[in-house]
Amino acid sequence: MQKDFYLTRYALIIKKIESNPLSYPQLEDYLLNSFEFQDAGVTSYSIRTLQRDIKEISRLFNISIHNKKKGDNRYYIERKDELENDDYNQKLLESFQISNTLNLHPDFSDFIFFESRKPSGLHLFYDLFFAIRNKRIIKFEHYNYKTKEKTVRKVHPLALKESGNRWYLISIDTKDKMLKSFGLDRISFLEVTKSKFRENYKCNLKEHFKHSFGVMNISGQNPEKIVLRCGKEQGEYIKSFPLHQSQRYLRETQENIYLEFFLHPTYDFMQELLSYGEEVTIEEPASFANQIKSKLKKAYENYERT
């Protein structure tokens, strides 16, 4: 069996067993008849290979696959009440799937087209990840789009967060001890120092960002219930690809779909809603709806002057 085919196998196994528990013969039949196996010319899949794959899936993705549940020999994925790493595992698995597919087929550029507008800064990712894990103080220059100036920063790195197809460093600025985010695409001359910071910051970043959209600093604010009225077609798109983990379907009429969120009405979320134009309207709270009205009025006035 091809050595560079393992990630594709893992993805197929997880995808199939998540949707429906299977016995080994059923899983073998599914895999051997998949386009992925046919395309790679793989014609066998032993029970020993499955057992090795299960161990590696557990190690790489923290997903536990078991069988022999109450006399049932089918394989199933063990679930906990809350599997916090589900999103991370899914994202990692998707990335591996794409990477593995491209490695297996060098002619991919004739059939697969990536978004050409990509943010820079990902070359810093591992250095920052190392600094976070080892509590290393870092220094860098950061460019501010508003002031068009670069400033030297010295920070205690805490986490990396993705938002809007960009990556951000979440850290404590040593200058004022404030929690701040820095876009990786605006960081230059990064230095991971040998000095460690000893502070054990009490901020729970998972909780901090649980009710946020984007990377805005929302310290001292309370999340709110936000209700959107969406045009039927746009509402279906948002239902299938939720804007936020708190998104909840409320109801629908012949023309609209109503969705509820529980988060901070930040600038980032406002910009996201403005991108939908007339297809999305804020039903509540009124204060947030008024902010949107003000933005739309300003945009209209800008066009009036042209």
PDB file of C-alpha atoms in Angstrom:
ATOM      1  CA  MET A   1       0.000   0.000   0.000  1.00  0.00           C
ATOM      2  CA  GLN A   2       1.309   3.444  -0.902  1.00  0.00           C
ATOM      3  CA  LYS A   3       3.081   5.120   2.006  1.00  0.00           C
ATOM      4  CA  ASP A   4       1.848   8.577   1.003  1.00  0.00           C
ATOM      5  CA  PHE A   5      -1.791   7.446   0.905  1.00  0.00           C
ATOM      6  CA  TYR A   6      -2.390   7.173   4.641  1.00  0.00           C
ATOM      7  CA  LEU A   7      -4.001  10.603   5.169  1.00  0.00           C
ATOM      8  CA  THR A   8      -6.575   9.871   2.499  1.00  0.00           C
ATOM      9  CA  ARG A   9      -7.377   6.568   4.239  1.00  0.00           C
ATOM     10  CA  TYR A  10      -7.776   8.302   7.600  1.00  0.00           C
ATOM     11  CA  ALA A  11     -10.143  10.876   6.120  1.00  0.00           C
ATOM     12  CA  LEU A  12     -12.286   8.222   4.420  1.00  0.00           C
ATOM     13  CA  ILE A  13     -12.464   6.074   7.567  1.00  0.00           C
ATOM     14  CA  ILE A  14     -13.475   8.988   9.803  1.00  0.00           C
ATOM     15  CA  LYS A  15     -16.003  10.325   7.293  1.00  0.00           C
ATOM     16  CA  LYS A  16     -17.697   6.939   6.837  1.00  0.00           C
ATOM     17  CA  ILE A  17     -17.755   5.794  10.464  1.00  0.00           C
ATOM     18  CA  GLU A  18     -19.031   9.197  11.632  1.00  0.00           C
ATOM     19  CA  SER A  19     -22.076   8.829   9.396  1.00  0.00           C
ATOM     20  CA  ASN A  20     -22.686   5.137  10.026  1.00  0.00           C
ATOM     21  CA  PRO A  21     -20.900   2.504  12.171  1.00  0.00           C
ATOM     22  CA  LEU A  22     -19.517  -0.347  10.043  1.00  0.00           C
ATOM     23  CA  SER A  23     -18.020  -3.802  10.491  1.00  0.00           C
ATOM     24  CA  TYR A  24     -14.573  -4.471   9.052  1.00  0.00           C
ATOM     25  CA  PRO A  25     -15.932  -6.219   5.894  1.00  0.00           C
ATOM     26  CA  GLN A  26     -18.334  -3.335   5.278  1.00  0.00           C
ATOM     27  CA  LEU A  27     -15.595  -0.743   5.777  1.00  0.00           C
ATOM     28  CA  GLU A  28     -13.187  -2.690   3.539  1.00  0.00           C
ATOM     29  CA  ASP A  29     -15.807  -2.836   0.783  1.00  0.00           C
ATOM     30  CA  TYR A  30     -16.474   0.901   1.093  1.00  0.00           C
ATOM     31  CA  LEU A  31     -12.782   1.815   0.938  1.00  0.00           C
ATOM     32  CA  LEU A  32     -11.873  -0.463  -1.965  1.00  0.00           C
ATOM     33  CA  ASN A  33     -14.793   0.880  -3.988  1.00  0.00           C
ATOM     34  CA  SER A  34     -14.039   4.526  -3.252  1.00  0.00           C
ATOM     35  CA  PHE A  35     -12.698   6.697  -6.061  1.00  0.00           C
ATOM     36  CA  GLU A  36      -9.679   7.540  -3.906  1.00  0.00           C
ATOM     37  CA  PHE A  37      -8.605   3.899  -3.605  1.00  0.00           C
ATOM     38  CA  GLN A  38      -9.360   3.198  -7.262  1.00  0.00           C
ATOM     39  CA  ASP A  39      -7.428   6.255  -8.393  1.00  0.00           C
ATOM     40  CA  ALA A  40      -4.412   5.227  -6.294  1.00  0.00           C
ATOM     41  CA  GLY A  41      -4.562   1.632  -7.554  1.00  0.00           C
ATOM     42  CA  VAL A  42      -5.009   0.213  -4.034  1.00  0.00           C
ATOM     43  CA  THR A  43      -6.687  -3.213  -4.141  1.00  0.00           C
ATOM     44  CA  SER A  44      -6.402  -4.519  -0.584  1.00  0.00           C
ATOM     45  CA  TYR A  45      -7.028  -3.323   2.948  1.00  0.00           C
ATOM     46  CA  SER A  46      -6.260  -5.725   5.795  1.00  0.00           C
ATOM     47  CA  ILE A  47      -7.643  -5.801   9.310  1.00  0.00           C
ATOM     48  CA  ARG A  48      -4.091  -5.188  10.601  1.00  0.00           C
ATOM     49  CA  THR A  49      -3.865  -2.018   8.497  1.00  0.00           C
ATOM     50  CA  LEU A  50      -7.203  -0.869   9.935  1.00  0.00           C
ATOM     51  CA  GLN A  51      -5.940  -1.436  13.475  1.00  0.00           C
ATOM     52  CA  ARG A  52      -2.789   0.589  12.753  1.00  0.00           C
ATOM     53  CA  ASP A  53      -4.875   3.337  11.141  1.00  0.00           C
ATOM     54  CA  ILE A  54      -7.139   3.520  14.203  1.00  0.00           C
ATOM     55  CA  LYS A  55      -4.102   4.069  16.459  1.00  0.00           C
ATOM     56  CA  GLU A  56      -2.717   6.791  14.190  1.00  0.00           C
ATOM     57  CA  ILE A  57      -6.116   8.512  13.896  1.00  0.00           C
ATOM     58  CA  SER A  58      -6.270   8.625  17.686  1.00  0.00           C
ATOM     59  CA  ARG A  59      -2.731  10.015  17.908  1.00  0.00           C
ATOM     60  CA  LEU A  60      -3.099  12.648  15.186  1.00  0.00           C
ATOM     61  CA  PHE A  61      -6.691  13.783  15.619  1.00  0.00           C
ATOM     62  CA  ASN A  62      -7.650  12.646  19.139  1.00  0.00           C
ATOM     63  CA  ILE A  63     -10.558  10.681  17.642  1.00  0.00           C
ATOM     64  CA  SER A  64     -11.233   7.309  19.318  1.00  0.00           C
ATOM     65  CA  ILE A  65     -12.601   4.507  17.131  1.00  0.00           C
ATOM     66  CA  HIS A  66     -13.848   1.324  18.833  1.00  0.00           C
ATOM     67  CA  ASN A  67     -15.766  -1.857  18.081  1.00  0.00           C
ATOM     68  CA  LYS A  68     -17.437  -4.720  19.989  1.00  0.00           C
ATOM     69  CA  LYS A  69     -19.980  -2.483  21.697  1.00  0.00           C
ATOM     70  CA  LYS A  70     -22.537  -4.697  23.455  1.00  0.00           C
ATOM     71  CA  GLY A  71     -21.850  -7.587  21.116  1.00  0.00           C
ATOM     72  CA  ASP A  72     -21.833  -5.366  18.049  1.00  0.00           C
ATOM     73  CA  ASN A  73     -18.666  -5.788  15.981  1.00  0.00           C
ATOM     74  CA  ARG A  74     -19.155  -2.586  14.022  1.00  0.00           C
ATOM     75  CA  TYR A  75     -16.627   0.202  14.406  1.00  0.00           C
ATOM     76  CA  TYR A  76     -17.884   3.489  15.795  1.00  0.00           C
ATOM     77  CA  ILE A  77     -16.443   6.833  16.931  1.00  0.00           C
ATOM     78  CA  GLU A  78     -16.577   7.368  20.671  1.00  0.00           C
ATOM     79  CA  ARG A  79     -18.227  10.682  21.488  1.00  0.00           C
ATOM     80  CA  LYS A  80     -18.085  12.785  24.630  1.00  0.00           C
ATOM     81  CA  ASP A  81     -20.764  15.261  25.694  1.00  0.00           C
ATOM     82  CA  GLU A  82     -18.606  18.104  24.420  1.00  0.00           C
ATOM     83  CA  LEU A  83     -15.699  17.411  22.123  1.00  0.00           C
ATOM     84  CA  GLU A  84     -13.884  20.742  22.257  1.00  0.00           C
ATOM     85  CA  ASN A  85     -11.357  19.790  19.610  1.00  0.00           C
ATOM     86  CA  ASP A  86     -13.904  18.818  16.928  1.00  0.00           C
ATOM     87  CA  ASP A  87     -13.433  22.034  14.950  1.00  0.00           C
ATOM     88  CA  TYR A  88      -9.655  21.851  15.199  1.00  0.00           C
ATOM     89  CA  ASN A  89      -9.562  18.183  14.179  1.00  0.00           C
ATOM     90  CA  GLN A  90     -11.887  18.781  11.244  1.00  0.00           C
ATOM     91  CA  LYS A  91      -9.808  21.703   9.992  1.00  0.00           C
ATOM     92  CA  LEU A  92      -6.588  19.730  10.371  1.00  0.00           C
ATOM     93  CA  LEU A  93      -8.052  16.726   8.593  1.00  0.00           C
ATOM     94  CA  GLU A  94      -9.341  18.857   5.714  1.00  0.00           C
ATOM     95  CA  SER A  95      -5.920  20.456   5.320  1.00  0.00           C
ATOM     96  CA  PHE A  96      -4.244  17.046   5.271  1.00  0.00           C
ATOM     97  CA  GLN A  97      -6.753  15.744   2.726  1.00  0.00           C
ATOM     98  CA  ILE A  98      -6.098  18.619   0.339  1.00  0.00           C
ATOM     99  CA  SER A  99      -2.336  18.434   0.795  1.00  0.00           C
ATOM    100  CA  ASN A 100      -2.291  14.694   0.261  1.00  0.00           C
ATOM    101  CA  THR A 101      -4.468  14.918  -2.853  1.00  0.00           C
ATOM    102  CA  LEU A 102      -2.156  17.511  -4.373  1.00  0.00           C
ATOM    103  CA  ASN A 103       0.942  15.453  -3.571  1.00  0.00           C
ATOM    104  CA  LEU A 104      -0.549  12.367  -5.200  1.00  0.00           C
ATOM    105  CA  HIS A 105      -1.495  14.207  -8.388  1.00  0.00           C
ATOM    106  CA  PRO A 106       1.145  16.670  -9.683  1.00  0.00           C
ATOM    107  CA  ASP A 107      -1.200  17.833 -12.472  1.00  0.00           C
ATOM    108  CA  PHE A 108      -3.618  19.344  -9.924  1.00  0.00           C
ATOM    109  CA  SER A 109      -3.066  22.904 -11.227  1.00  0.00           C
ATOM    110  CA  ASP A 110      -5.094  22.033 -14.324  1.00  0.00           C
ATOM    111  CA  PHE A 111      -8.177  21.213 -12.254  1.00  0.00           C
ATOM    112  CA  ILE A 112      -7.932  22.914  -8.841  1.00  0.00           C
ATOM    113  CA  PHE A 113      -7.909  26.700  -8.484  1.00  0.00           C
ATOM    114  CA  PHE A 114      -7.047  28.387  -5.198  1.00  0.00           C
ATOM    115  CA  GLU A 115      -7.995  31.877  -4.103  1.00  0.00           C
ATOM    116  CA  SER A 116      -5.251  34.130  -5.434  1.00  0.00           C
ATOM    117  CA  ARG A 117      -5.659  36.767  -2.733  1.00  0.00           C
ATOM    118  CA  LYS A 118      -3.881  35.259   0.247  1.00  0.00           C
ATOM    119  CA  PRO A 119      -2.578  37.091   3.339  1.00  0.00           C
ATOM    120  CA  SER A 120       1.126  36.849   4.101  1.00  0.00           C
ATOM    121  CA  GLY A 121       2.745  36.086   7.438  1.00  0.00           C
ATOM    122  CA  LEU A 122       2.250  32.320   7.585  1.00  0.00           C
ATOM    123  CA  HIS A 123       6.021  31.825   7.385  1.00  0.00           C
ATOM    124  CA  LEU A 124       6.052  33.108  10.988  1.00  0.00           C
ATOM    125  CA  PHE A 125       3.528  30.526  12.153  1.00  0.00           C
ATOM    126  CA  TYR A 126       5.876  27.887  13.571  1.00  0.00           C
ATOM    127  CA  ASP A 127       8.189  30.407  15.246  1.00  0.00           C
ATOM    128  CA  LEU A 128       5.191  31.952  16.997  1.00  0.00           C
ATOM    129  CA  PHE A 129       3.789  28.538  17.888  1.00  0.00           C
ATOM    130  CA  PHE A 130       7.159  27.612  19.426  1.00  0.00           C
ATOM    131  CA  ALA A 131       7.244  30.859  21.407  1.00  0.00           C
ATOM    132  CA  ILE A 132       3.711  30.284  22.737  1.00  0.00           C
ATOM    133  CA  ARG A 133       4.383  26.698  23.812  1.00  0.00           C
ATOM    134  CA  ASN A 134       7.654  27.636  25.513  1.00  0.00           C
ATOM    135  CA  LYS A 135       6.510  30.997  26.969  1.00  0.00           C
ATOM    136  CA  ARG A 136       9.238  32.909  25.148  1.00  0.00           C
ATOM    137  CA  ILE A 137       9.102  36.712  25.025  1.00  0.00           C
ATOM    138  CA  ILE A 138       9.046  37.941  21.438  1.00  0.00           C
ATOM    139  CA  LYS A 139       9.858  41.223  19.699  1.00  0.00           C
ATOM    140  CA  PHE A 140       8.740  42.451  16.290  1.00  0.00           C
ATOM    141  CA  GLU A 141       7.769  45.449  14.208  1.00  0.00           C
ATOM    142  CA  HIS A 142       4.060  45.913  13.573  1.00  0.00           C
ATOM    143  CA  TYR A 143       2.542  48.005  10.794  1.00  0.00           C
ATOM    144  CA  ASN A 144      -0.599  50.031  11.549  1.00  0.00           C
ATOM    145  CA  TYR A 145      -2.820  50.579   8.503  1.00  0.00           C
ATOM    146  CA  LYS A 146      -4.502  53.586  10.110  1.00  0.00           C
ATOM    147  CA  THR A 147      -1.374  55.552  11.058  1.00  0.00           C
ATOM    148  CA  LYS A 148       0.793  54.006   8.304  1.00  0.00           C
ATOM    149  CA  GLU A 149       3.560  53.625  10.850  1.00  0.00           C
ATOM    150  CA  LYS A 150       5.616  50.753  12.206  1.00  0.00           C
ATOM    151  CA  THR A 151       6.090  50.331  15.937  1.00  0.00           C
ATOM    152  CA  VAL A 152       8.384  47.997  17.836  1.00  0.00           C
ATOM    153  CA  ARG A 153       6.471  45.606  20.089  1.00  0.00           C
ATOM    154  CA  LYS A 154       7.573  43.360  22.921  1.00  0.00           C
ATOM    155  CA  VAL A 155       4.906  40.886  23.941  1.00  0.00           C
ATOM    156  CA  HIS A 156       4.067  37.709  25.819  1.00  0.00           C
ATOM    157  CA  PRO A 157       2.522  35.428  23.149  1.00  0.00           C
ATOM    158  CA  LEU A 158      -0.538  33.437  24.232  1.00  0.00           C
ATOM    159  CA  ALA A 159      -2.297  32.058  21.167  1.00  0.00           C
ATOM    160  CA  LEU A 160      -2.859  32.142  17.408  1.00  0.00           C
ATOM    161  CA  LYS A 161      -6.356  32.768  16.059  1.00  0.00           C
ATOM    162  CA  GLU A 162      -7.807  32.590  12.576  1.00  0.00           C
ATOM    163  CA  SER A 163     -10.396  35.131  11.470  1.00  0.00           C
ATOM    164  CA  GLY A 164     -11.579  36.114   8.008  1.00  0.00           C
ATOM    165  CA  ASN A 165      -8.906  33.993   6.266  1.00  0.00           C
ATOM    166  CA  ARG A 166      -6.182  35.787   8.242  1.00  0.00           C
ATOM    167  CA  TRP A 167      -4.145  34.688  11.226  1.00  0.00           C
ATOM    168  CA  TYR A 168      -3.582  36.806  14.329  1.00  0.00           C
ATOM    169  CA  LEU A 169      -1.209  36.626  17.277  1.00  0.00           C
ATOM    170  CA  ILE A 170      -3.018  37.057  20.601  1.00  0.00           C
ATOM    171  CA  SER A 171      -0.651  38.377  23.233  1.00  0.00           C
ATOM    172  CA  ILE A 172      -0.067  40.605  26.237  1.00  0.00           C
ATOM    173  CA  ASP A 173       1.728  43.825  25.309  1.00  0.00           C
ATOM    174  CA  THR A 174       4.463  44.415  27.912  1.00  0.00           C
ATOM    175  CA  LYS A 175       4.084  48.175  27.501  1.00  0.00           C
ATOM    176  CA  ASP A 176       0.609  48.416  29.031  1.00  0.00           C
ATOM    177  CA  LYS A 177      -0.194  44.790  30.047  1.00  0.00           C
ATOM    178  CA  MET A 178      -3.208  44.800  27.683  1.00  0.00           C
ATOM    179  CA  LEU A 179      -4.453  41.827  25.688  1.00  0.00           C
ATOM    180  CA  LYS A 180      -3.986  42.631  21.985  1.00  0.00           C
ATOM    181  CA  SER A 181      -4.125  40.989  18.573  1.00  0.00           C
ATOM    182  CA  PHE A 182      -1.591  41.463  15.791  1.00  0.00           C
ATOM    183  CA  GLY A 183      -2.126  40.359  12.200  1.00  0.00           C
ATOM    184  CA  LEU A 184       0.653  38.050  11.060  1.00  0.00           C
ATOM    185  CA  ASP A 185       0.662  39.792   7.678  1.00  0.00           C
ATOM    186  CA  ARG A 186       1.709  43.027   9.424  1.00  0.00           C
ATOM    187  CA  ILE A 187       4.504  41.553  11.554  1.00  0.00           C
ATOM    188  CA  SER A 188       8.123  41.887  10.435  1.00  0.00           C
ATOM    189  CA  PHE A 189      11.572  41.370  11.957  1.00  0.00           C
ATOM    190  CA  LEU A 190      10.264  38.774  14.399  1.00  0.00           C
ATOM    191  CA  GLU A 191      12.682  37.786  17.175  1.00  0.00           C
ATOM    192  CA  VAL A 192      11.939  34.898  19.519  1.00  0.00           C
ATOM    193  CA  THR A 193      14.117  35.782  22.499  1.00  0.00           C
ATOM    194  CA  LYS A 194      15.667  33.322  24.929  1.00  0.00           C
ATOM    195  CA  SER A 195      13.914  35.070  27.823  1.00  0.00           C
ATOM    196  CA  LYS A 196      10.809  33.457  29.264  1.00  0.00           C
ATOM    197  CA  PHE A 197       7.863  35.192  30.889  1.00  0.00           C
ATOM    198  CA  ARG A 198       6.762  33.756  34.209  1.00  0.00           C
ATOM    199  CA  GLU A 199       3.288  35.234  34.414  1.00  0.00           C
ATOM    200  CA  ASN A 200       0.416  32.746  34.426  1.00  0.00           C
ATOM    201  CA  TYR A 201      -2.320  34.814  32.861  1.00  0.00           C
ATOM    202  CA  LYS A 202      -5.775  33.957  34.140  1.00  0.00           C
ATOM    203  CA  CYS A 203      -7.593  34.908  30.947  1.00  0.00           C
ATOM    204  CA  ASN A 204      -9.359  31.903  29.428  1.00  0.00           C
ATOM    205  CA  LEU A 205      -9.000  32.590  25.715  1.00  0.00           C
ATOM    206  CA  LYS A 206     -11.522  29.941  24.722  1.00  0.00           C
ATOM    207  CA  GLU A 207     -14.106  31.677  26.876  1.00  0.00           C
ATOM    208  CA  HIS A 208     -12.843  35.100  25.816  1.00  0.00           C
ATOM    209  CA  PHE A 209     -13.539  34.382  22.156  1.00  0.00           C
ATOM    210  CA  LYS A 210     -16.543  32.115  22.687  1.00  0.00           C
ATOM    211  CA  HIS A 211     -19.006  34.959  22.121  1.00  0.00           C
ATOM    212  CA  SER A 212     -16.882  37.042  19.786  1.00  0.00           C
ATOM    213  CA  PHE A 213     -16.774  37.386  16.027  1.00  0.00           C
ATOM    214  CA  GLY A 214     -13.255  38.062  14.771  1.00  0.00           C
ATOM    215  CA  VAL A 215     -10.409  39.151  17.034  1.00  0.00           C
ATOM    216  CA  MET A 216     -11.726  42.362  18.553  1.00  0.00           C
ATOM    217  CA  ASN A 217     -10.836  42.946  22.204  1.00  0.00           C
ATOM    218  CA  ILE A 218     -14.187  42.673  23.970  1.00  0.00           C
ATOM    219  CA  SER A 219     -13.041  42.946  27.592  1.00  0.00           C
ATOM    220  CA  GLY A 220     -15.713  44.428  29.836  1.00  0.00           C
ATOM    221  CA  GLN A 221     -18.527  43.901  27.322  1.00  0.00           C
ATOM    222  CA  ASN A 222     -21.422  41.501  27.630  1.00  0.00           C
ATOM    223  CA  PRO A 223     -22.660  39.355  24.739  1.00  0.00           C
ATOM    224  CA  GLU A 224     -26.170  40.065  23.443  1.00  0.00           C
ATOM    225  CA  LYS A 225     -28.931  38.220  21.657  1.00  0.00           C
ATOM    226  CA  ILE A 226     -28.920  39.281  18.004  1.00  0.00           C
ATOM    227  CA  VAL A 227     -31.741  38.294  15.642  1.00  0.00           C
ATOM    228  CA  LEU A 228     -31.333  38.476  11.870  1.00  0.00           C
ATOM    229  CA  ARG A 229     -33.992  38.424   9.184  1.00  0.00           C
ATOM    230  CA  CYS A 230     -32.482  36.939   6.029  1.00  0.00           C
ATOM    231  CA  GLY A 231     -33.800  36.640   2.514  1.00  0.00           C
ATOM    232  CA  LYS A 232     -34.764  33.011   1.827  1.00  0.00           C
ATOM    233  CA  GLU A 233     -31.856  32.184  -0.482  1.00  0.00           C
ATOM    234  CA  GLN A 234     -29.199  33.972   1.592  1.00  0.00           C
ATOM    235  CA  GLY A 235     -30.642  32.455   4.749  1.00  0.00           C
ATOM    236  CA  GLU A 236     -30.160  28.958   3.353  1.00  0.00           C
ATOM    237  CA  TYR A 237     -26.510  29.756   2.647  1.00  0.00           C
ATOM    238  CA  ILE A 238     -25.966  31.035   6.196  1.00  0.00           C
ATOM    239  CA  LYS A 239     -27.802  28.017   7.660  1.00  0.00           C
ATOM    240  CA  SER A 240     -25.495  25.637   5.793  1.00  0.00           C
ATOM    241  CA  PHE A 241     -22.339  27.575   6.741  1.00  0.00           C
ATOM    242  CA  PRO A 242     -22.989  29.258  10.129  1.00  0.00           C
ATOM    243  CA  LEU A 243     -21.479  32.667  10.826  1.00  0.00           C
ATOM    244  CA  HIS A 244     -20.810  31.777  14.463  1.00  0.00           C
ATOM    245  CA  GLN A 245     -21.030  28.777  16.774  1.00  0.00           C
ATOM    246  CA  SER A 246     -23.949  30.360  18.665  1.00  0.00           C
ATOM    247  CA  GLN A 247     -26.093  30.565  15.516  1.00  0.00           C
ATOM    248  CA  ARG A 248     -29.567  29.119  16.036  1.00  0.00           C
ATOM    249  CA  TYR A 249     -32.430  28.670  13.590  1.00  0.00           C
ATOM    250  CA  LEU A 250     -35.618  30.376  14.808  1.00  0.00           C
ATOM    251  CA  ARG A 251     -38.293  30.190  12.127  1.00  0.00           C
ATOM    252  CA  GLU A 252     -39.026  30.971   8.517  1.00  0.00           C
ATOM    253  CA  THR A 253     -41.783  32.485   6.429  1.00  0.00           C
ATOM    254  CA  GLN A 254     -42.464  32.313   2.731  1.00  0.00           C
ATOM    255  CA  GLU A 255     -39.875  35.047   2.109  1.00  0.00           C
ATOM    256  CA  ASN A 256     -37.488  35.079   5.094  1.00  0.00           C
ATOM    257  CA  ILE A 257     -35.439  32.954   7.457  1.00  0.00           C
ATOM    258  CA  TYR A 258     -34.859  34.163  11.037  1.00  0.00           C
ATOM    259  CA  LEU A 259     -31.614  33.324  12.838  1.00  0.00           C
ATOM    260  CA  GLU A 260     -30.482  34.070  16.379  1.00  0.00           C
ATOM    261  CA  PHE A 261     -26.955  34.667  17.711  1.00  0.00           C
ATOM    262  CA  PHE A 262     -25.518  35.258  21.152  1.00  0.00           C
ATOM    263  CA  LEU A 263     -22.337  37.294  20.824  1.00  0.00           C
ATOM    264  CA  HIS A 264     -20.726  40.699  21.090  1.00  0.00           C
ATOM    265  CA  PRO A 265     -21.996  43.139  18.410  1.00  0.00           C
ATOM    266  CA  THR A 266     -18.465  44.060  17.392  1.00  0.00           C
ATOM    267  CA  TYR A 267     -17.196  46.025  14.423  1.00  0.00           C
ATOM    268  CA  ASP A 268     -16.067  42.770  12.786  1.00  0.00           C
ATOM    269  CA  PHE A 269     -19.571  41.314  12.983  1.00  0.00           C
ATOM    270  CA  MET A 270     -21.056  44.555  11.713  1.00  0.00           C
ATOM    271  CA  GLN A 271     -18.771  44.472   8.665  1.00  0.00           C
ATOM    272  CA  GLU A 272     -19.767  40.866   8.001  1.00  0.00           C
ATOM    273  CA  LEU A 273     -23.466  41.758   8.046  1.00  0.00           C
ATOM    274  CA  LEU A 274     -22.932  44.824   5.850  1.00  0.00           C
ATOM    275  CA  SER A 275     -21.365  42.551   3.212  1.00  0.00           C
ATOM    276  CA  TYR A 276     -24.778  40.902   2.695  1.00  0.00           C
ATOM    277  CA  GLY A 277     -26.415  44.185   1.703  1.00  0.00           C
ATOM    278  CA  GLU A 278     -30.222  44.115   1.517  1.00  0.00           C
ATOM    279  CA  GLU A 279     -30.322  40.341   2.037  1.00  0.00           C
ATOM    280  CA  VAL A 280     -29.835  40.580   5.830  1.00  0.00           C
ATOM    281  CA  THR A 281     -31.612  42.862   8.326  1.00  0.00           C
ATOM    282  CA  ILE A 282     -31.080  43.128  12.090  1.00  0.00           C
ATOM    283  CA  GLU A 283     -34.348  42.627  13.947  1.00  0.00           C
ATOM    284  CA  GLU A 284     -32.824  43.126  17.386  1.00  0.00           C
ATOM    285  CA  PRO A 285     -31.272  44.725  19.340  1.00  0.00           C
ATOM    286  CA  ALA A 286     -32.353  48.149  18.131  1.00  0.00           C
ATOM    287  CA  SER A 287     -29.047  49.742  19.150  1.00  0.00           C
ATOM    288  CA  PHE A 288     -27.088  47.454  16.838  1.00  0.00           C
ATOM    289  CA  ALA A 289     -29.598  47.967  14.026  1.00  0.00           C
ATOM    290  CA  ASN A 290     -29.146  51.737  14.394  1.00  0.00           C
ATOM    291  CA  GLN A 291     -25.371  51.369  14.045  1.00  0.00           C
ATOM    292  CA  ILE A 292     -25.909  49.505  10.785  1.00  0.00           C
ATOM    293  CA  LYS A 293     -28.325  52.201   9.590  1.00  0.00           C
ATOM    294  CA  SER A 294     -25.730  54.859  10.312  1.00  0.00           C
ATOM    295  CA  LYS A 295     -23.094  52.964   8.321  1.00  0.00           C
ATOM    296  CA  LEU A 296     -25.441  52.485   5.372  1.00  0.00           C
ATOM    297  CA  LYS A 297     -26.449  56.131   5.445  1.00  0.00           C
ATOM    298  CA  LYS A 298     -22.799  57.179   5.372  1.00  0.00           C
ATOM    299  CA  ALA A 299     -22.129  54.818   2.459  1.00  0.00           C
ATOM    300  CA  TYR A 300     -25.111  56.285   0.563  1.00  0.00           C
ATOM    301  CA  GLU A 301     -23.861  59.830   1.181  1.00  0.00           C
ATOM    302  CA  ASN A 302     -20.452  58.854  -0.173  1.00  0.00           C
ATOM    303  CA  TYR A 303     -22.056  57.694  -3.409  1.00  0.00           C
ATOM    304  CA  GLU A 304     -24.207  60.822  -3.586  1.00  0.00           C
ATOM    305  CA  ARG A 305     -21.024  62.919  -3.714  1.00  0.00           C
ATOM    306  CA  THR A 306     -19.617  61.041  -6.715  1.00  0.00           C
TER     307      THR A 306
END
